[in-house]
Amino acid sequence: MFDGVHKGHQSILKRLKEVAYERGLQTAILTFDPHPRKIFDPDTDLEQLTTIEEKIALLESEGIDHLFIQSFEENFYNLTGVDFITSILHDTLEVKHLIVGYDHVFGKNRSGNFQLLMEMAPSLGFTLEEMDAVDLYSEHISSTKIRRALKEGDVPRANAMLGYPYSMEGKVVEGRQIGRTIGYPTANIDVHPDKLRPRKGAYIVQVHLEDKKLAGMLSVGTNPTVGGEILSVEVYILDFNQNLYGKTIKVDFLSFLHEEIAFSTLEGLIERLQEDEQRTREYFLANAL
C-alpha cells in the first residue's frame, strides 16, 4: 500500500533507483486503491497516513518514473499468487527486476510470497530481491507503528519514522465561530474522512498557505468546553488575520502540547490558549523552520 511512504518505503525506493541506473531500466511502483480494508470491511475506519493524492505527490518527489495504481476490485483481488505474477508482473508490466519489502505476501488467500517469486522468476525472465526492514528505536518501521505513535500524541516518534512531518490538508470551511469571540479565531479544516486524526488534543503546527509558512496551534477534538460533539480539526494561525474560507491549507504536526481538556469556564480555556500560544512562540524561536 505504501501508506505514509515512510523511511522503510524510502529505502525500497532508493534501492529501486540504484538498480534502474545500473541496468538502464525505468523505475515503477505498483500500489492499490481503494485500500483492501475498505472492500472487505467497509464499516472500519481506515485511518490512513496518506490519501491517494498525498501518496502520489510523495512518490513523485522521490523521482519514480512510473506509478501504477491498480483498482482493487473483484477481478484483481481474486487473482492467485501465480496469476498475479504471470498476468500482472510479467505480461502487463514486463518486470525485469522486482524489489519487495520484507514479509511481503500477495494474491488470493495470501497465496503468493517471496518463495513463490523465486521459483517463478527464472522462467519468466526477471530477477528479484527482498529488502530488510528498516529499524528505528530498536524496532521495525511500519505504517501501523506510525499510526500508533500519532494516536498516542508522540509526534517526534511518528515524524522520525516517516522521515518528514505528518500533515493534514483540506479546505477551510465554516465552523461554529466561537474562537473569534475569545480572541482566537480558528480555521476549520475539512480533512479527508479516511485520513488518520492524531490523539485528541492541542498541537504546535506549521501552516502552509499558498507560498507562505506560518506558525500555528491546532486542536483535534470536539470542543467540550463549549458543548461540542463533532470531531473537528481547527488551527489558530499566529499573527494572522485574513479570511480563509474556501482556501486549501496544509498543516505539519511538530509537537504535542496537551490532551483535550474540558474547562469549567471560558476564562479557563482562554488562559490555557494563552499558555499554548506562548509555548508555540518559544518553539518556533528555538526551531527556526
Tab-separated table of C-alpha atoms in Angstrom, residues 3 23 26 32 36 48 69 76 89 111 113 125 136 152 174 178 182 208 218 227-228 231 243 273 275 280 284 288:
chain	number	residue	atom	x	y	z
A	3	ASP	CA	0.803	4.116	3.221
A	23	ARG	CA	20.811	-1.756	-15.533
A	26	GLN	CA	12.895	2.555	-15.643
A	32	PHE	CA	-3.702	-0.209	-4.989
A	36	PRO	CA	-8.368	-3.560	0.704
A	48	GLN	CA	-4.645	6.148	6.534
A	69	ILE	CA	-2.466	2.441	-9.275
A	76	PHE	CA	-7.999	-8.288	-9.245
A	89	LEU	CA	4.102	-8.586	-13.217
A	111	SER	CA	-1.007	-17.494	-1.701
A	113	ASN	CA	5.233	-14.874	-1.228
A	125	GLY	CA	12.985	-13.749	-17.124
A	136	LEU	CA	14.419	2.907	14.378
A	152	GLU	CA	-0.520	8.416	21.462
A	174	GLU	CA	-17.259	27.423	8.247
A	178	ILE	CA	-16.605	30.534	18.808
A	182	ILE	CA	-12.499	34.807	22.667
A	208	HIS	CA	1.320	26.086	4.584
A	218	LEU	CA	-4.052	23.199	16.229
A	227	GLY	CA	-20.582	21.666	24.309
A	228	GLY	CA	-19.173	20.396	21.028
A	231	LEU	CA	-14.693	15.807	15.944
A	243	ASN	CA	-10.468	35.329	5.618
A	273	LEU	CA	-4.817	29.115	24.999
A	275	GLU	CA	-0.147	29.432	27.637
A	280	THR	CA	4.243	27.809	20.404
A	284	PHE	CA	9.395	28.500	16.692
A	288	ALA	CA	13.770	28.121	13.023
